[in-house]
Amino acid sequence: VQTLWRSLEPVFTGGDIAKQMPLQAKAFAGIDKTWMRCMEKSFETKKVLSCCELDLLKDNLPDMQKRLEECQKLLEAYLEGKRKLFPRFYFVSNPDLLKILSQGSEPTSIQEDFEKLFDAITKVEFGKSDKKGS
């Protein structure tokens, strides 16, 4: 549960992807709240064995695992959709693609990823543009 939560938490707690997947972000928020409650209770329980016997953990961890796996599958489907729209995304891993998509509004932050997407391009210079409404 912790591993899945840690990989999904930055994706669904803000940024462009959370805005594009509002239902999944809302579902993750519920999981996140339960996870935080479990972690607070675990922190309060000083002995490991006592912590493992907490009903809160026994009751919630299996359900959280299932719900996190559903979020993961939906995220993978979202990434696959982006890859179908722009096939060069097939050249990058899921973590790299998440980084690219989540920082899409700031293209200079993904300079290191251009080489993965385009042969012989390692850097792109962006000029300032005037964005005036017509």
Coordinates of C-alpha atoms in Angstrom, one line a residue:
V1 CA 0.0 0.0 0.0
Q2 CA 2.7 2.4 1.0
T3 CA 4.7 1.9 -2.3
L4 CA 1.6 2.5 -4.4
W5 CA 0.5 5.5 -2.3
R6 CA 4.0 7.1 -2.6
S7 CA 4.0 6.7 -6.4
L8 CA 0.5 8.1 -6.9
E9 CA 0.4 10.8 -4.3
P10 CA 2.4 13.4 -6.3
V11 CA 0.3 12.7 -9.4
F12 CA -3.1 13.1 -7.8
T13 CA -2.5 15.8 -5.2
G14 CA -2.2 18.8 -7.6
G15 CA -0.8 19.7 -10.9
D16 CA -2.1 19.3 -14.4
I17 CA -2.8 15.6 -14.3
A18 CA -5.0 15.9 -11.3
K19 CA -7.0 18.5 -13.1
Q20 CA -7.3 16.3 -16.2
M21 CA -8.4 13.3 -14.1
P22 CA -10.8 15.0 -11.5
L23 CA -12.7 11.8 -10.6
Q24 CA -9.6 9.8 -10.0
A25 CA -8.1 12.7 -8.0
K26 CA -11.2 12.8 -5.8
A27 CA -11.0 9.0 -5.3
F28 CA -7.4 9.3 -4.4
A29 CA -8.2 12.1 -1.9
G30 CA -10.4 9.7 0.0
I31 CA -7.7 7.0 0.0
D32 CA -5.1 9.7 1.1
K33 CA -7.3 10.7 4.0
T34 CA -7.6 7.1 5.2
W35 CA -3.9 6.6 4.7
M36 CA -3.0 9.6 6.8
R37 CA -5.4 8.4 9.6
C38 CA -3.7 5.0 9.6
M39 CA -0.2 6.6 9.7
E40 CA -1.2 8.9 12.6
K41 CA -2.5 5.9 14.5
S42 CA 0.6 3.9 13.7
F43 CA 2.8 6.8 14.9
E44 CA 0.9 6.9 18.2
T45 CA 1.3 3.1 18.7
K46 CA 4.9 2.7 19.9
K47 CA 5.2 -1.1 19.6
V48 CA 5.3 -2.8 16.2
L49 CA 3.3 -5.8 17.1
S50 CA 0.6 -3.6 18.7
C51 CA 0.6 -1.5 15.6
C52 CA 0.1 -4.6 13.3
E53 CA -2.9 -5.7 15.4
L54 CA -4.7 -2.4 15.0
D55 CA -8.2 -2.9 13.6
L56 CA -7.9 0.4 11.7
L57 CA -5.0 -1.2 9.7
K58 CA -6.6 -4.6 9.3
D59 CA -9.8 -3.1 8.1
N60 CA -8.5 -0.5 5.7
L61 CA -5.2 -1.8 4.2
P62 CA -6.8 -4.4 1.9
D63 CA -9.4 -2.0 0.6
M64 CA -6.8 0.8 0.1
Q65 CA -4.6 -1.6 -1.8
K66 CA -7.5 -2.5 -4.2
R67 CA -8.5 1.2 -4.6
L68 CA -4.9 2.3 -5.2
E69 CA -4.5 -0.5 -7.9
E70 CA -7.6 0.9 -9.6
C71 CA -6.1 4.4 -9.5
Q72 CA -2.9 3.0 -11.0
K73 CA -4.8 1.2 -13.8
L74 CA -6.7 4.4 -14.7
L75 CA -3.5 6.4 -14.7
E76 CA -1.9 3.9 -17.0
A77 CA -4.9 4.1 -19.3
Y78 CA -4.6 7.9 -19.3
L79 CA -0.9 7.6 -20.2
E80 CA -1.7 5.1 -22.9
G81 CA -4.2 7.6 -24.4
K82 CA -1.5 10.3 -24.4
R83 CA 0.9 7.9 -26.1
K84 CA -1.7 7.2 -28.8
L85 CA -2.0 11.0 -29.4
F86 CA 1.7 11.5 -29.6
P87 CA 3.5 8.2 -30.4
R88 CA 6.9 9.5 -29.4
F89 CA 5.8 9.2 -25.8
Y90 CA 6.2 5.4 -26.3
F91 CA 10.0 6.1 -26.0
V92 CA 9.8 7.3 -22.4
S93 CA 9.0 5.4 -19.2
N94 CA 5.8 6.1 -17.2
P95 CA 7.6 8.1 -14.6
D96 CA 9.3 10.3 -17.3
L97 CA 6.0 10.7 -19.1
L98 CA 4.3 11.8 -15.9
K99 CA 7.0 14.3 -15.3
I100 CA 6.7 15.6 -18.9
L101 CA 2.9 15.9 -18.7
S102 CA 2.8 17.4 -15.2
Q103 CA 5.4 20.1 -16.2
G104 CA 3.9 20.8 -19.7
S105 CA 3.1 24.3 -18.8
E106 CA 6.8 25.0 -18.1
P107 CA 8.6 23.5 -21.1
T108 CA 12.1 24.5 -20.0
S109 CA 11.8 22.1 -17.0
I110 CA 11.8 19.1 -19.3
Q111 CA 14.9 19.9 -21.3
E112 CA 16.6 16.7 -20.3
D113 CA 13.7 14.7 -21.7
F114 CA 13.9 16.0 -25.3
E115 CA 16.7 13.6 -26.1
K116 CA 14.5 10.7 -25.2
L117 CA 11.7 12.0 -27.5
F118 CA 13.7 13.3 -30.5
D119 CA 16.9 12.0 -32.1
A120 CA 19.8 14.4 -32.0
I121 CA 18.0 17.1 -30.0
T122 CA 19.3 17.7 -26.6
K123 CA 18.3 21.3 -25.9
V124 CA 15.6 23.6 -27.2
E125 CA 15.7 27.3 -26.6
F126 CA 12.4 29.1 -26.0
G127 CA 12.0 32.7 -26.8
K128 CA 9.6 35.0 -25.0
S129 CA 6.4 35.4 -26.8
D130 CA 3.7 38.0 -26.5
K131 CA 0.4 36.4 -25.7
K132 CA -2.1 39.1 -26.6
G133 CA -5.7 38.3 -27.0
S134 CA -7.2 39.2 -30.4

